[in-house]
């Protein structure tokens, strides 16, 4: 079955702009979570959505937001981009229950110039 | 504070040799521990997942161990190959309804010919 699909794969934006990233989970998975990965900070949790509801949130400013649609696809939005937002953004989907593995997408490489 | 620490930070080995990566955690309440392999610029790929009651899990040349008493895990790679060059990330899941993941910073492994 198809894996987790993230689009776009690469993105270059200018400071102050906003960006929307997309994640399509594995069919049947209702949980989608987002992570930011930078060389200095490693993987950091942004938020998790389950059945269109945000049920977990990390320590990121309000410029980072997300949503999930009825088909479980999720989008992440970052407004007023800063240079420090340059990172690999990963999403992961999971089935029900903590014993299920998290399957990650290949990520979106965002560069802010 | 929930924390996952990995050692060493980086490792260089020769092709064909074995190596062991370490993961210590202070996470409560504990649900499970996973090891992921992440190639540069790609999303992490799950290698093993272990719950509290499991103390060893193998996946080909990868063998993970878990000591829930000392809160330590290791990932042993046998007969390393050039394709094993990657970052290896230890991830602990908190139990309690929501699937909250605590990530280690990873060990960067380089396998040289």
mmCIF file of C-alpha atoms in Angstrom:
data_model
loop_
_atom_site.group_PDB
_atom_site.id
_atom_site.type_symbol
_atom_site.label_atom_id
_atom_site.label_comp_id
_atom_site.label_asym_id
_atom_site.label_seq_id
_atom_site.Cartn_x
_atom_site.Cartn_y
_atom_site.Cartn_z
ATOM 1 C CA UNK A 1 0.000 0.000 0.000
ATOM 2 C CA UNK A 2 1.085 3.563 -0.614
ATOM 3 C CA UNK A 3 3.191 5.233 2.049
ATOM 4 C CA UNK A 4 2.936 8.697 3.541
ATOM 5 C CA UNK A 5 3.114 11.349 0.826
ATOM 6 C CA UNK A 6 4.384 14.830 1.493
ATOM 7 C CA UNK A 7 4.287 17.676 -0.992
ATOM 8 C CA UNK A 8 6.130 19.619 -2.099
ATOM 9 C CA UNK A 9 9.481 17.916 -1.685
ATOM 10 C CA UNK A 10 11.470 21.149 -1.741
ATOM 11 C CA UNK A 11 10.460 24.746 -1.172
ATOM 12 C CA UNK A 12 12.273 28.066 -1.126
ATOM 13 C CA UNK A 13 10.527 31.038 0.448
ATOM 14 C CA UNK A 14 11.431 34.579 1.442
ATOM 15 C CA UNK A 15 11.322 35.920 4.977
ATOM 16 C CA UNK A 16 7.865 37.215 5.868
ATOM 17 C CA UNK A 17 6.042 34.955 3.448
ATOM 18 C CA UNK A 18 3.783 32.110 4.467
ATOM 19 C CA UNK A 19 3.881 28.490 3.372
ATOM 20 C CA UNK A 20 1.526 25.501 3.360
ATOM 21 C CA UNK A 21 2.792 21.938 3.407
ATOM 22 C CA UNK A 22 0.661 18.891 2.676
ATOM 23 C CA UNK A 23 0.660 15.357 4.027
ATOM 24 C CA UNK A 24 -1.407 12.398 2.834
ATOM 25 C CA UNK A 25 -1.327 9.555 5.358
ATOM 26 C CA UNK A 26 -1.446 5.834 4.732
ATOM 27 C CA UNK A 27 -4.967 4.763 3.845
ATOM 28 C CA UNK A 28 -6.907 3.983 7.005
ATOM 29 C CA UNK A 29 -4.576 5.915 9.309
ATOM 30 C CA UNK A 30 -6.417 8.617 11.208
ATOM 31 C CA UNK A 31 -3.519 10.083 13.176
ATOM 32 C CA UNK A 32 -1.155 12.521 11.513
ATOM 33 C CA UNK A 33 1.656 14.244 13.359
ATOM 34 C CA UNK A 34 4.134 16.864 12.221
ATOM 35 C CA UNK A 35 7.783 17.345 13.149
ATOM 36 C CA UNK A 36 10.502 19.871 12.458
ATOM 37 C CA UNK A 37 14.024 18.584 12.020
ATOM 38 C CA UNK A 38 17.075 20.834 12.084
ATOM 39 C CA UNK A 39 20.747 19.865 12.452
ATOM 40 C CA UNK A 40 21.019 21.619 15.790
ATOM 41 C CA UNK A 41 17.744 20.595 17.414
ATOM 42 C CA UNK A 42 17.008 17.179 15.972
ATOM 43 C CA UNK A 43 13.394 16.099 15.589
ATOM 44 C CA UNK A 44 10.899 18.299 17.390
ATOM 45 C CA UNK A 45 7.192 17.607 17.703
ATOM 46 C CA UNK A 46 4.877 20.260 16.266
ATOM 47 C CA UNK A 47 1.374 18.837 16.617
ATOM 48 C CA UNK A 48 -0.799 15.792 16.114
ATOM 49 C CA UNK A 49 -4.227 15.503 14.555
ATOM 50 C CA UNK A 50 -6.734 12.710 14.950
ATOM 51 C CA UNK A 51 -10.095 12.700 13.215
ATOM 52 C CA UNK A 52 -9.796 16.379 12.290
ATOM 53 C CA UNK A 53 -9.015 17.422 15.884
ATOM 54 C CA UNK A 54 -5.688 18.616 17.227
ATOM 55 C CA UNK A 55 -5.035 16.460 20.281
ATOM 56 C CA UNK A 56 -1.388 17.237 21.006
ATOM 57 C CA UNK A 57 0.758 20.287 20.506
ATOM 58 C CA UNK A 58 4.459 20.961 20.891
ATOM 59 C CA UNK A 59 6.205 24.143 21.989
ATOM 60 C CA UNK A 60 6.145 26.154 18.814
ATOM 61 C CA UNK A 61 4.878 29.717 18.297
ATOM 62 C CA UNK A 62 1.414 30.399 16.961
ATOM 63 C CA UNK A 63 2.882 31.049 13.498
ATOM 64 C CA UNK A 64 2.817 27.275 13.106
ATOM 65 C CA UNK A 65 -0.643 25.880 12.595
ATOM 66 C CA UNK A 66 -2.235 22.876 11.037
ATOM 67 C CA UNK A 67 -5.451 21.180 10.179
ATOM 68 C CA UNK A 68 -6.764 17.813 9.160
ATOM 69 C CA UNK A 69 -9.485 17.088 6.657
ATOM 70 C CA UNK A 70 -12.198 14.442 6.744
ATOM 71 C CA UNK A 71 -10.105 12.170 4.508
ATOM 72 C CA UNK A 72 -7.277 12.397 7.104
ATOM 73 C CA UNK A 73 -5.054 14.453 4.827
ATOM 74 C CA UNK A 74 -3.317 17.177 6.772
ATOM 75 C CA UNK A 75 -1.810 20.545 6.044
ATOM 76 C CA UNK A 76 0.681 22.574 8.015
ATOM 77 C CA UNK A 77 0.948 26.325 7.653
ATOM 78 C CA UNK A 78 3.748 28.607 8.728
ATOM 79 C CA UNK A 79 3.101 32.336 8.558
ATOM 80 C CA UNK A 80 5.585 35.211 8.643
ATOM 81 C CA UNK A 81 8.514 32.961 7.840
ATOM 82 C CA UNK A 82 11.817 33.495 9.627
ATOM 83 C CA UNK A 83 15.280 32.307 8.602
ATOM 84 C CA UNK A 84 15.228 29.899 11.542
ATOM 85 C CA UNK A 85 12.230 28.104 10.072
ATOM 86 C CA UNK A 86 14.508 26.520 7.476
ATOM 87 C CA UNK A 87 14.276 22.821 8.199
ATOM 88 C CA UNK A 88 13.081 19.428 7.056
ATOM 89 C CA UNK A 89 9.394 19.110 7.941
ATOM 90 C CA UNK A 90 8.235 15.558 8.414
ATOM 91 C CA UNK A 91 4.808 14.149 8.884
ATOM 92 C CA UNK A 92 3.990 10.697 10.175
ATOM 93 C CA UNK A 93 0.784 8.710 10.186
ATOM 94 C CA UNK A 94 -0.282 6.021 12.580
ATOM 95 C CA UNK A 95 -3.097 3.564 13.060
ATOM 96 C CA UNK A 96 -5.051 3.266 16.283
ATOM 97 C CA UNK A 97 -3.148 2.362 19.440
ATOM 98 C CA UNK A 98 0.320 3.254 20.668
ATOM 99 C CA UNK A 99 1.758 -0.090 19.606
ATOM 100 C CA UNK A 100 1.286 0.824 15.963
ATOM 101 C CA UNK A 101 4.368 2.038 14.216
ATOM 102 C CA UNK A 102 4.630 5.580 12.978
ATOM 103 C CA UNK A 103 5.303 5.754 9.251
ATOM 104 C CA UNK A 104 7.084 8.888 8.168
ATOM 105 C CA UNK A 105 6.936 10.643 4.839
ATOM 106 C CA UNK A 106 10.083 11.747 3.016
ATOM 107 C CA UNK A 107 9.626 15.287 4.242
ATOM 108 C CA UNK A 108 9.497 18.770 2.788
ATOM 109 C CA UNK A 109 12.794 20.642 2.760
ATOM 110 C CA UNK A 110 11.951 24.302 3.439
ATOM 111 C CA UNK A 111 14.592 26.944 2.883
ATOM 112 C CA UNK A 112 13.862 30.512 3.967
ATOM 113 C CA UNK A 113 16.060 33.177 2.401
ATOM 114 C CA UNK B 1 11.648 15.663 32.588
ATOM 115 C CA UNK B 2 11.024 13.157 29.782
ATOM 116 C CA UNK B 3 14.303 12.670 27.977
ATOM 117 C CA UNK B 4 15.992 10.280 25.564
ATOM 118 C CA UNK B 5 19.778 10.327 25.302
ATOM 119 C CA UNK B 6 21.768 8.508 22.665
ATOM 120 C CA UNK B 7 25.427 7.650 22.456
ATOM 121 C CA UNK B 8 27.735 7.939 20.756
ATOM 122 C CA UNK B 9 26.813 11.084 18.852
ATOM 123 C CA UNK B 10 28.685 9.777 15.823
ATOM 124 C CA UNK B 11 30.533 6.621 14.887
ATOM 125 C CA UNK B 12 32.799 5.490 12.062
ATOM 126 C CA UNK B 13 33.305 1.799 11.394
ATOM 127 C CA UNK B 14 34.732 -0.321 8.611
ATOM 128 C CA UNK B 15 32.473 -2.326 6.342
ATOM 129 C CA UNK B 16 31.827 -5.799 7.718
ATOM 130 C CA UNK B 17 32.349 -4.822 11.346
ATOM 131 C CA UNK B 18 29.685 -4.896 14.065
ATOM 132 C CA UNK B 19 28.632 -1.934 16.179
ATOM 133 C CA UNK B 20 26.285 -1.125 19.048
ATOM 134 C CA UNK B 21 24.384 2.091 19.588
ATOM 135 C CA UNK B 22 23.044 3.083 22.988
ATOM 136 C CA UNK B 23 19.846 4.751 24.145
ATOM 137 C CA UNK B 24 19.027 5.762 27.728
ATOM 138 C CA UNK B 25 15.646 7.179 28.598
ATOM 139 C CA UNK B 26 13.860 8.804 31.469
ATOM 140 C CA UNK B 27 10.318 8.693 30.182
ATOM 141 C CA UNK B 28 7.208 8.028 32.178
ATOM 142 C CA UNK B 29 4.726 6.565 31.669
ATOM 143 C CA UNK B 30 6.480 4.332 29.155
ATOM 144 C CA UNK B 31 4.579 2.681 26.318
ATOM 145 C CA UNK B 32 7.148 1.459 23.807
ATOM 146 C CA UNK B 33 10.556 2.146 22.315
ATOM 147 C CA UNK B 34 11.359 2.278 18.633
ATOM 148 C CA UNK B 35 14.533 2.506 16.625
ATOM 149 C CA UNK B 36 14.452 4.353 13.325
ATOM 150 C CA UNK B 37 17.001 4.627 10.539
ATOM 151 C CA UNK B 38 17.137 7.927 8.702
ATOM 152 C CA UNK B 39 19.070 8.455 5.501
ATOM 153 C CA UNK B 40 20.190 12.009 4.812
ATOM 154 C CA UNK B 41 17.306 14.164 3.597
ATOM 155 C CA UNK B 42 14.758 11.377 3.938
ATOM 156 C CA UNK B 43 12.147 10.467 6.519
ATOM 157 C CA UNK B 44 12.951 7.983 9.309
ATOM 158 C CA UNK B 45 12.164 4.332 8.638
ATOM 159 C CA UNK B 46 11.153 2.043 11.481
ATOM 160 C CA UNK B 47 13.554 -0.776 12.338
ATOM 161 C CA UNK B 48 12.114 -2.224 15.545
ATOM 162 C CA UNK B 49 9.468 -1.536 18.161
ATOM 163 C CA UNK B 50 9.511 -3.008 21.666
ATOM 164 C CA UNK B 51 6.988 -2.821 24.458
ATOM 165 C CA UNK B 52 7.718 -3.026 28.182
ATOM 166 C CA UNK B 53 7.593 -6.836 28.240
ATOM 167 C CA UNK B 54 9.945 -7.416 25.307
ATOM 168 C CA UNK B 55 13.702 -7.435 25.794
ATOM 169 C CA UNK B 56 14.936 -8.202 22.295
ATOM 170 C CA UNK B 57 13.716 -7.735 18.743
ATOM 171 C CA UNK B 58 15.504 -8.471 15.492
ATOM 172 C CA UNK B 59 15.083 -7.168 11.984
ATOM 173 C CA UNK B 60 17.639 -8.772 9.690
ATOM 174 C CA UNK B 61 21.085 -7.580 10.708
ATOM 175 C CA UNK B 62 19.584 -5.202 13.283
ATOM 176 C CA UNK B 63 18.945 -6.423 16.833
ATOM 177 C CA UNK B 64 17.469 -4.157 19.478
ATOM 178 C CA UNK B 65 17.473 -4.874 23.191
ATOM 179 C CA UNK B 66 15.500 -3.266 25.973
ATOM 180 C CA UNK B 67 16.149 -3.302 29.717
ATOM 181 C CA UNK B 68 13.087 -1.696 31.260
ATOM 182 C CA UNK B 69 14.605 -1.807 34.747
ATOM 183 C CA UNK B 70 17.652 0.276 33.860
ATOM 184 C CA UNK B 71 15.766 2.162 31.118
ATOM 185 C CA UNK B 72 18.367 1.346 28.521
ATOM 186 C CA UNK B 73 18.150 0.118 24.966
ATOM 187 C CA UNK B 74 20.768 -0.805 22.419
ATOM 188 C CA UNK B 75 20.785 -1.366 18.688
ATOM 189 C CA UNK B 76 23.335 -3.863 17.428
ATOM 190 C CA UNK B 77 24.252 -3.900 13.756
ATOM 191 C CA UNK B 78 25.935 -7.045 12.492
ATOM 192 C CA UNK B 79 28.252 -7.269 9.489
ATOM 193 C CA UNK B 80 27.806 -3.618 8.578
ATOM 194 C CA UNK B 81 27.306 -2.539 4.977
ATOM 195 C CA UNK B 82 27.927 0.778 3.267
ATOM 196 C CA UNK B 83 24.154 1.255 3.072
ATOM 197 C CA UNK B 84 23.988 1.256 6.879
ATOM 198 C CA UNK B 85 25.475 4.756 6.813
ATOM 199 C CA UNK B 86 22.671 6.863 8.264
ATOM 200 C CA UNK B 87 21.371 8.406 11.468
ATOM 201 C CA UNK B 88 19.775 6.041 13.974
ATOM 202 C CA UNK B 89 17.126 7.560 16.187
ATOM 203 C CA UNK B 90 15.734 6.131 19.405
ATOM 204 C CA UNK B 91 12.139 7.146 20.084
ATOM 205 C CA UNK B 92 10.129 6.461 23.234
ATOM 206 C CA UNK B 93 6.348 6.703 23.275
ATOM 207 C CA UNK B 94 4.475 7.992 26.296
ATOM 208 C CA UNK B 95 1.398 6.010 27.219
ATOM 209 C CA UNK B 96 -1.811 7.523 28.457
ATOM 210 C CA UNK B 97 -4.156 7.817 25.557
ATOM 211 C CA UNK B 98 -2.255 10.048 23.194
ATOM 212 C CA UNK B 99 0.724 8.871 21.202
ATOM 213 C CA UNK B 100 3.359 11.385 22.282
ATOM 214 C CA UNK B 101 6.852 10.616 21.030
ATOM 215 C CA UNK B 102 10.087 11.617 22.741
ATOM 216 C CA UNK B 103 13.026 11.619 20.325
ATOM 217 C CA UNK B 104 16.694 11.080 20.943
ATOM 218 C CA UNK B 105 19.141 13.270 19.041
ATOM 219 C CA UNK B 106 20.341 10.295 17.021
ATOM 220 C CA UNK B 107 23.655 8.594 16.324
ATOM 221 C CA UNK B 108 25.239 9.318 12.973
ATOM 222 C CA UNK B 109 26.879 6.156 11.655
ATOM 223 C CA UNK B 110 29.372 6.166 8.798
ATOM 224 C CA UNK B 111 30.458 2.852 7.329
ATOM 225 C CA UNK B 112 33.686 3.077 5.348
ATOM 226 C CA UNK B 113 34.975 0.541 2.806
#
